[in-house]
């Protein structure tokens, strides 16, 4: 006996995907930067030092006196010698006026007038210590510095951005199908 059968055979659908990936490009140019540093303002004021050396006392100690100093001393010495000479002559005149009182006034005055002053000798330092006078005023330096700020110029460049979107194409590689087959059936049964 033959049993009627219905056979079903299905074919699944096959889908194909064509994918184009998205493309993104980013290009960043570096910034343009300019830096300028002005020089600092520097002011220097200097007052020169001064060295004063006074050696007039040392030169006088070595008998190297200036002309004006020598003239002053000789004028003073001449005046004192003149006054001493006048006093001596006055005294000697008085002695001669009183010659009658006795004594040998003329011989004594001749001996005094013919003999000069005694020479004296003494040890010493020539020139005398600390006879050279030094005076020193040191240099004075005043420094003023004024810093200058840097001049910075920065120019930012925009980024170049390119974007290509992706796409997906769907295609049917195989259509789905359903095959129905009737086996052992009479045409009356199908109908």
PDB file of C-alpha atoms in Angstrom:
ATOM      1  CA  UNK A   1       0.000   0.000   0.000  1.00  0.00           C
ATOM      2  CA  UNK A   2       1.223   3.358  -0.801  1.00  0.00           C
ATOM      3  CA  UNK A   3       0.888   6.061   1.770  1.00  0.00           C
ATOM      4  CA  UNK A   4       0.266   9.463   0.492  1.00  0.00           C
ATOM      5  CA  UNK A   5       3.050  11.906   1.412  1.00  0.00           C
ATOM      6  CA  UNK A   6       3.653  15.589   1.221  1.00  0.00           C
ATOM      7  CA  UNK A   7       7.314  16.426   1.013  1.00  0.00           C
ATOM      8  CA  UNK A   8       8.431  19.935   1.832  1.00  0.00           C
ATOM      9  CA  UNK A   9      11.907  21.078   0.917  1.00  0.00           C
ATOM     10  CA  UNK A  10      12.921  24.596   1.878  1.00  0.00           C
ATOM     11  CA  UNK A  11      15.914  26.515   0.638  1.00  0.00           C
ATOM     12  CA  UNK A  12      17.043  29.310   2.948  1.00  0.00           C
ATOM     13  CA  UNK A  13      17.706  32.783   1.687  1.00  0.00           C
ATOM     14  CA  UNK A  14      21.373  33.784   1.413  1.00  0.00           C
ATOM     15  CA  UNK A  15      22.203  37.427   1.870  1.00  0.00           C
ATOM     16  CA  UNK A  16      25.481  38.980   0.818  1.00  0.00           C
ATOM     17  CA  UNK A  17      26.804  42.172   2.407  1.00  0.00           C
ATOM     18  CA  UNK A  18      29.250  44.454   0.564  1.00  0.00           C
ATOM     19  CA  UNK A  19      30.709  46.716   3.208  1.00  0.00           C
ATOM     20  CA  UNK A  20      32.744  49.808   2.385  1.00  0.00           C
ATOM     21  CA  UNK A  21      34.424  50.888   5.603  1.00  0.00           C
ATOM     22  CA  UNK A  22      34.278  54.590   6.507  1.00  0.00           C
ATOM     23  CA  UNK A  23      37.489  56.602   5.920  1.00  0.00           C
ATOM     24  CA  UNK A  24      38.442  59.394   8.268  1.00  0.00           C
ATOM     25  CA  UNK A  25      41.583  61.521   7.804  1.00  0.00           C
ATOM     26  CA  UNK A  26      42.691  64.219  10.242  1.00  0.00           C
ATOM     27  CA  UNK A  27      45.690  66.379   9.444  1.00  0.00           C
ATOM     28  CA  UNK A  28      46.810  68.918  12.046  1.00  0.00           C
ATOM     29  CA  UNK A  29      49.365  71.458  10.877  1.00  0.00           C
ATOM     30  CA  UNK A  30      51.654  72.725  13.625  1.00  0.00           C
ATOM     31  CA  UNK A  31      51.013  76.189  15.035  1.00  0.00           C
ATOM     32  CA  UNK A  32      53.176  79.028  13.733  1.00  0.00           C
ATOM     33  CA  UNK A  33      54.889  80.634  16.697  1.00  0.00           C
ATOM     34  CA  UNK A  34      57.200  83.619  16.853  1.00  0.00           C
ATOM     35  CA  UNK A  35      58.960  84.643  20.064  1.00  0.00           C
ATOM     36  CA  UNK A  36      61.000  87.834  20.315  1.00  0.00           C
ATOM     37  CA  UNK A  37      62.890  88.711  23.478  1.00  0.00           C
ATOM     38  CA  UNK A  38      63.872  92.399  23.626  1.00  0.00           C
ATOM     39  CA  UNK A  39      67.114  93.078  25.440  1.00  0.00           C
ATOM     40  CA  UNK A  40      66.929  94.291  29.012  1.00  0.00           C
ATOM     41  CA  UNK A  41      67.558  97.987  29.581  1.00  0.00           C
ATOM     42  CA  UNK A  42      70.774  98.282  31.567  1.00  0.00           C
ATOM     43  CA  UNK A  43      71.943 101.587  33.031  1.00  0.00           C
ATOM     44  CA  UNK A  44      75.340 101.841  34.724  1.00  0.00           C
ATOM     45  CA  UNK A  45      76.501 105.022  36.426  1.00  0.00           C
ATOM     46  CA  UNK A  46      80.075 105.153  37.645  1.00  0.00           C
ATOM     47  CA  UNK A  47      81.681 107.744  39.866  1.00  0.00           C
ATOM     48  CA  UNK A  48      85.440 107.453  39.503  1.00  0.00           C
ATOM     49  CA  UNK A  49      87.531 106.780  42.551  1.00  0.00           C
ATOM     50  CA  UNK A  50      90.029 109.367  43.684  1.00  0.00           C
ATOM     51  CA  UNK A  51      93.466 108.805  45.193  1.00  0.00           C
ATOM     52  CA  UNK A  52      95.175 111.822  46.735  1.00  0.00           C
ATOM     53  CA  UNK A  53      98.830 111.557  47.761  1.00  0.00           C
ATOM     54  CA  UNK A  54     100.266 114.471  49.754  1.00  0.00           C
ATOM     55  CA  UNK A  55     104.033 114.102  50.033  1.00  0.00           C
ATOM     56  CA  UNK A  56     104.829 117.701  50.851  1.00  0.00           C
ATOM     57  CA  UNK A  57     105.832 116.812  54.449  1.00  0.00           C
ATOM     58  CA  UNK A  58     108.160 114.028  53.218  1.00  0.00           C
ATOM     59  CA  UNK A  59     109.767 116.416  50.690  1.00  0.00           C
ATOM     60  CA  UNK A  60     110.256 119.026  53.418  1.00  0.00           C
ATOM     61  CA  UNK A  61     111.874 116.371  55.648  1.00  0.00           C
ATOM     62  CA  UNK A  62     114.412 115.746  52.835  1.00  0.00           C
ATOM     63  CA  UNK A  63     114.918 119.511  52.359  1.00  0.00           C
ATOM     64  CA  UNK A  64     113.209 119.463  48.954  1.00  0.00           C
ATOM     65  CA  UNK A  65     110.811 122.278  49.717  1.00  0.00           C
ATOM     66  CA  UNK A  66     108.767 124.203  47.215  1.00  0.00           C
ATOM     67  CA  UNK A  67     109.933 127.630  46.165  1.00  0.00           C
ATOM     68  CA  UNK A  68     107.121 129.469  47.936  1.00  0.00           C
ATOM     69  CA  UNK A  69     107.707 127.456  51.132  1.00  0.00           C
ATOM     70  CA  UNK A  70     111.485 128.120  50.976  1.00  0.00           C
ATOM     71  CA  UNK A  71     110.921 131.877  50.433  1.00  0.00           C
ATOM     72  CA  UNK A  72     108.510 132.008  53.403  1.00  0.00           C
ATOM     73  CA  UNK A  73     110.974 130.182  55.672  1.00  0.00           C
ATOM     74  CA  UNK A  74     113.932 132.343  54.590  1.00  0.00           C
ATOM     75  CA  UNK A  75     111.897 135.515  55.100  1.00  0.00           C
ATOM     76  CA  UNK A  76     110.903 134.338  58.590  1.00  0.00           C
ATOM     77  CA  UNK A  77     114.484 133.297  59.377  1.00  0.00           C
ATOM     78  CA  UNK A  78     115.818 136.643  58.081  1.00  0.00           C
ATOM     79  CA  UNK A  79     113.368 138.545  60.263  1.00  0.00           C
ATOM     80  CA  UNK A  80     114.309 136.486  63.348  1.00  0.00           C
ATOM     81  CA  UNK A  81     118.059 136.910  62.600  1.00  0.00           C
ATOM     82  CA  UNK A  82     117.578 140.657  62.133  1.00  0.00           C
ATOM     83  CA  UNK A  83     115.720 140.918  65.468  1.00  0.00           C
ATOM     84  CA  UNK A  84     118.375 138.767  67.195  1.00  0.00           C
ATOM     85  CA  UNK A  85     121.134 140.894  65.628  1.00  0.00           C
ATOM     86  CA  UNK A  86     119.476 144.090  66.869  1.00  0.00           C
ATOM     87  CA  UNK A  87     119.109 142.637  70.352  1.00  0.00           C
ATOM     88  CA  UNK A  88     122.785 141.491  70.360  1.00  0.00           C
ATOM     89  CA  UNK A  89     124.012 144.863  69.178  1.00  0.00           C
ATOM     90  CA  UNK A  90     121.895 146.652  71.775  1.00  0.00           C
ATOM     91  CA  UNK A  91     123.279 144.401  74.519  1.00  0.00           C
ATOM     92  CA  UNK A  92     126.863 144.806  73.273  1.00  0.00           C
ATOM     93  CA  UNK A  93     126.369 148.582  73.083  1.00  0.00           C
ATOM     94  CA  UNK A  94     125.189 148.584  76.676  1.00  0.00           C
ATOM     95  CA  UNK A  95     128.244 146.508  77.695  1.00  0.00           C
ATOM     96  CA  UNK A  96     130.552 148.966  75.909  1.00  0.00           C
ATOM     97  CA  UNK A  97     128.817 151.898  77.613  1.00  0.00           C
ATOM     98  CA  UNK A  98     129.618 150.386  80.972  1.00  0.00           C
ATOM     99  CA  UNK A  99     133.223 149.499  80.121  1.00  0.00           C
ATOM    100  CA  UNK A 100     134.330 151.510  83.067  1.00  0.00           C
ATOM    101  CA  UNK A 101     132.919 148.932  85.437  1.00  0.00           C
ATOM    102  CA  UNK A 102     135.707 146.575  84.457  1.00  0.00           C
ATOM    103  CA  UNK A 103     136.018 143.434  82.453  1.00  0.00           C
ATOM    104  CA  UNK A 104     137.282 142.893  78.988  1.00  0.00           C
ATOM    105  CA  UNK A 105     134.128 143.672  77.023  1.00  0.00           C
ATOM    106  CA  UNK A 106     135.831 144.179  73.615  1.00  0.00           C
ATOM    107  CA  UNK A 107     137.694 140.848  73.664  1.00  0.00           C
ATOM    108  CA  UNK A 108     134.636 138.996  74.906  1.00  0.00           C
ATOM    109  CA  UNK A 109     132.436 140.506  72.180  1.00  0.00           C
ATOM    110  CA  UNK A 110     135.068 139.680  69.488  1.00  0.00           C
ATOM    111  CA  UNK A 111     135.110 136.035  70.620  1.00  0.00           C
ATOM    112  CA  UNK A 112     131.302 135.798  70.616  1.00  0.00           C
ATOM    113  CA  UNK A 113     130.961 137.450  67.190  1.00  0.00           C
ATOM    114  CA  UNK A 114     133.640 135.266  65.540  1.00  0.00           C
ATOM    115  CA  UNK A 115     132.290 131.932  66.629  1.00  0.00           C
ATOM    116  CA  UNK A 116     129.287 130.399  64.854  1.00  0.00           C
ATOM    117  CA  UNK A 117     126.637 128.199  66.420  1.00  0.00           C
ATOM    118  CA  UNK A 118     127.570 124.650  67.351  1.00  0.00           C
ATOM    119  CA  UNK A 119     126.745 122.016  64.818  1.00  0.00           C
ATOM    120  CA  UNK A 120     124.369 119.368  66.075  1.00  0.00           C
ATOM    121  CA  UNK A 121     124.013 115.865  64.828  1.00  0.00           C
ATOM    122  CA  UNK A 122     121.044 113.645  65.494  1.00  0.00           C
ATOM    123  CA  UNK A 123     119.846 110.311  64.104  1.00  0.00           C
ATOM    124  CA  UNK A 124     116.428 110.230  62.543  1.00  0.00           C
ATOM    125  CA  UNK A 125     114.361 108.865  59.747  1.00  0.00           C
ATOM    126  CA  UNK A 126     114.228 110.817  56.543  1.00  0.00           C
ATOM    127  CA  UNK A 127     111.444 111.219  55.651  1.00  0.00           C
ATOM    128  CA  UNK A 128     109.699 110.951  59.001  1.00  0.00           C
ATOM    129  CA  UNK A 129     107.203 108.105  59.478  1.00  0.00           C
ATOM    130  CA  UNK A 130     103.718 108.753  58.116  1.00  0.00           C
ATOM    131  CA  UNK A 131     104.860 111.930  56.385  1.00  0.00           C
ATOM    132  CA  UNK A 132     103.199 110.809  53.132  1.00  0.00           C
ATOM    133  CA  UNK A 133      99.440 111.333  53.487  1.00  0.00           C
ATOM    134  CA  UNK A 134      97.120 109.100  51.463  1.00  0.00           C
ATOM    135  CA  UNK A 135      93.432 109.701  50.926  1.00  0.00           C
ATOM    136  CA  UNK A 136      91.379 107.287  48.825  1.00  0.00           C
ATOM    137  CA  UNK A 137      87.749 107.513  47.802  1.00  0.00           C
ATOM    138  CA  UNK A 138      86.659 104.269  46.074  1.00  0.00           C
ATOM    139  CA  UNK A 139      84.658 104.032  42.851  1.00  0.00           C
ATOM    140  CA  UNK A 140      80.906 104.004  43.156  1.00  0.00           C
ATOM    141  CA  UNK A 141      78.921 101.963  40.647  1.00  0.00           C
ATOM    142  CA  UNK A 142      75.134 102.154  40.404  1.00  0.00           C
ATOM    143  CA  UNK A 143      73.474  99.518  38.198  1.00  0.00           C
ATOM    144  CA  UNK A 144      69.806  99.539  37.211  1.00  0.00           C
ATOM    145  CA  UNK A 145      68.401  96.731  35.060  1.00  0.00           C
ATOM    146  CA  UNK A 146      64.870  96.751  33.630  1.00  0.00           C
ATOM    147  CA  UNK A 147      63.703  93.434  32.196  1.00  0.00           C
ATOM    148  CA  UNK A 148      61.630  93.462  29.011  1.00  0.00           C
ATOM    149  CA  UNK A 149      58.732  91.043  28.535  1.00  0.00           C
ATOM    150  CA  UNK A 150      58.954  88.662  25.587  1.00  0.00           C
ATOM    151  CA  UNK A 151      56.728  89.294  22.546  1.00  0.00           C
ATOM    152  CA  UNK A 152      54.962  86.032  21.661  1.00  0.00           C
ATOM    153  CA  UNK A 153      52.843  85.689  18.509  1.00  0.00           C
ATOM    154  CA  UNK A 154      51.097  82.327  18.062  1.00  0.00           C
ATOM    155  CA  UNK A 155      48.946  81.471  15.041  1.00  0.00           C
ATOM    156  CA  UNK A 156      46.839  78.347  15.417  1.00  0.00           C
ATOM    157  CA  UNK A 157      46.119  76.338  12.267  1.00  0.00           C
ATOM    158  CA  UNK A 158      42.794  74.547  11.926  1.00  0.00           C
ATOM    159  CA  UNK A 159      42.729  70.806  11.505  1.00  0.00           C
ATOM    160  CA  UNK A 160      41.938  69.416   8.036  1.00  0.00           C
ATOM    161  CA  UNK A 161      39.281  66.775   8.563  1.00  0.00           C
ATOM    162  CA  UNK A 162      38.082  64.534   5.760  1.00  0.00           C
ATOM    163  CA  UNK A 163      35.385  61.926   6.393  1.00  0.00           C
ATOM    164  CA  UNK A 164      33.981  59.504   3.865  1.00  0.00           C
ATOM    165  CA  UNK A 165      31.073  57.614   5.365  1.00  0.00           C
ATOM    166  CA  UNK A 166      30.933  53.866   4.973  1.00  0.00           C
ATOM    167  CA  UNK A 167      28.203  52.035   3.128  1.00  0.00           C
ATOM    168  CA  UNK A 168      26.594  48.621   3.270  1.00  0.00           C
ATOM    169  CA  UNK A 169      25.093  47.125   0.116  1.00  0.00           C
ATOM    170  CA  UNK A 170      22.811  44.184   0.719  1.00  0.00           C
ATOM    171  CA  UNK A 171      22.277  41.713  -2.068  1.00  0.00           C
ATOM    172  CA  UNK A 172      20.389  38.450  -2.169  1.00  0.00           C
ATOM    173  CA  UNK A 173      22.728  35.735  -3.201  1.00  0.00           C
ATOM    174  CA  UNK A 174      20.105  33.028  -3.048  1.00  0.00           C
ATOM    175  CA  UNK A 175      16.355  33.461  -2.786  1.00  0.00           C
ATOM    176  CA  UNK A 176      14.452  31.409  -0.311  1.00  0.00           C
ATOM    177  CA  UNK A 177      12.251  28.738  -1.743  1.00  0.00           C
ATOM    178  CA  UNK A 178       9.759  26.166  -0.574  1.00  0.00           C
ATOM    179  CA  UNK A 179       9.185  23.154  -2.755  1.00  0.00           C
ATOM    180  CA  UNK A 180       6.072  21.104  -1.991  1.00  0.00           C
ATOM    181  CA  UNK A 181       5.907  17.695  -3.486  1.00  0.00           C
ATOM    182  CA  UNK A 182       2.845  15.437  -3.239  1.00  0.00           C
ATOM    183  CA  UNK A 183       3.629  11.754  -3.474  1.00  0.00           C
ATOM    184  CA  UNK A 184       1.094   8.969  -3.813  1.00  0.00           C
ATOM    185  CA  UNK A 185      -1.858  11.212  -4.028  1.00  0.00           C
ATOM    186  CA  UNK A 186      -4.528  11.041  -6.533  1.00  0.00           C
ATOM    187  CA  UNK A 187      -5.610  14.095  -8.335  1.00  0.00           C
ATOM    188  CA  UNK A 188      -8.902  14.062  -6.506  1.00  0.00           C
ATOM    189  CA  UNK A 189      -7.163  14.264  -3.191  1.00  0.00           C
ATOM    190  CA  UNK A 190      -5.134  17.238  -4.151  1.00  0.00           C
ATOM    191  CA  UNK A 191      -7.957  19.284  -5.328  1.00  0.00           C
TER     192      UNK A 191
END
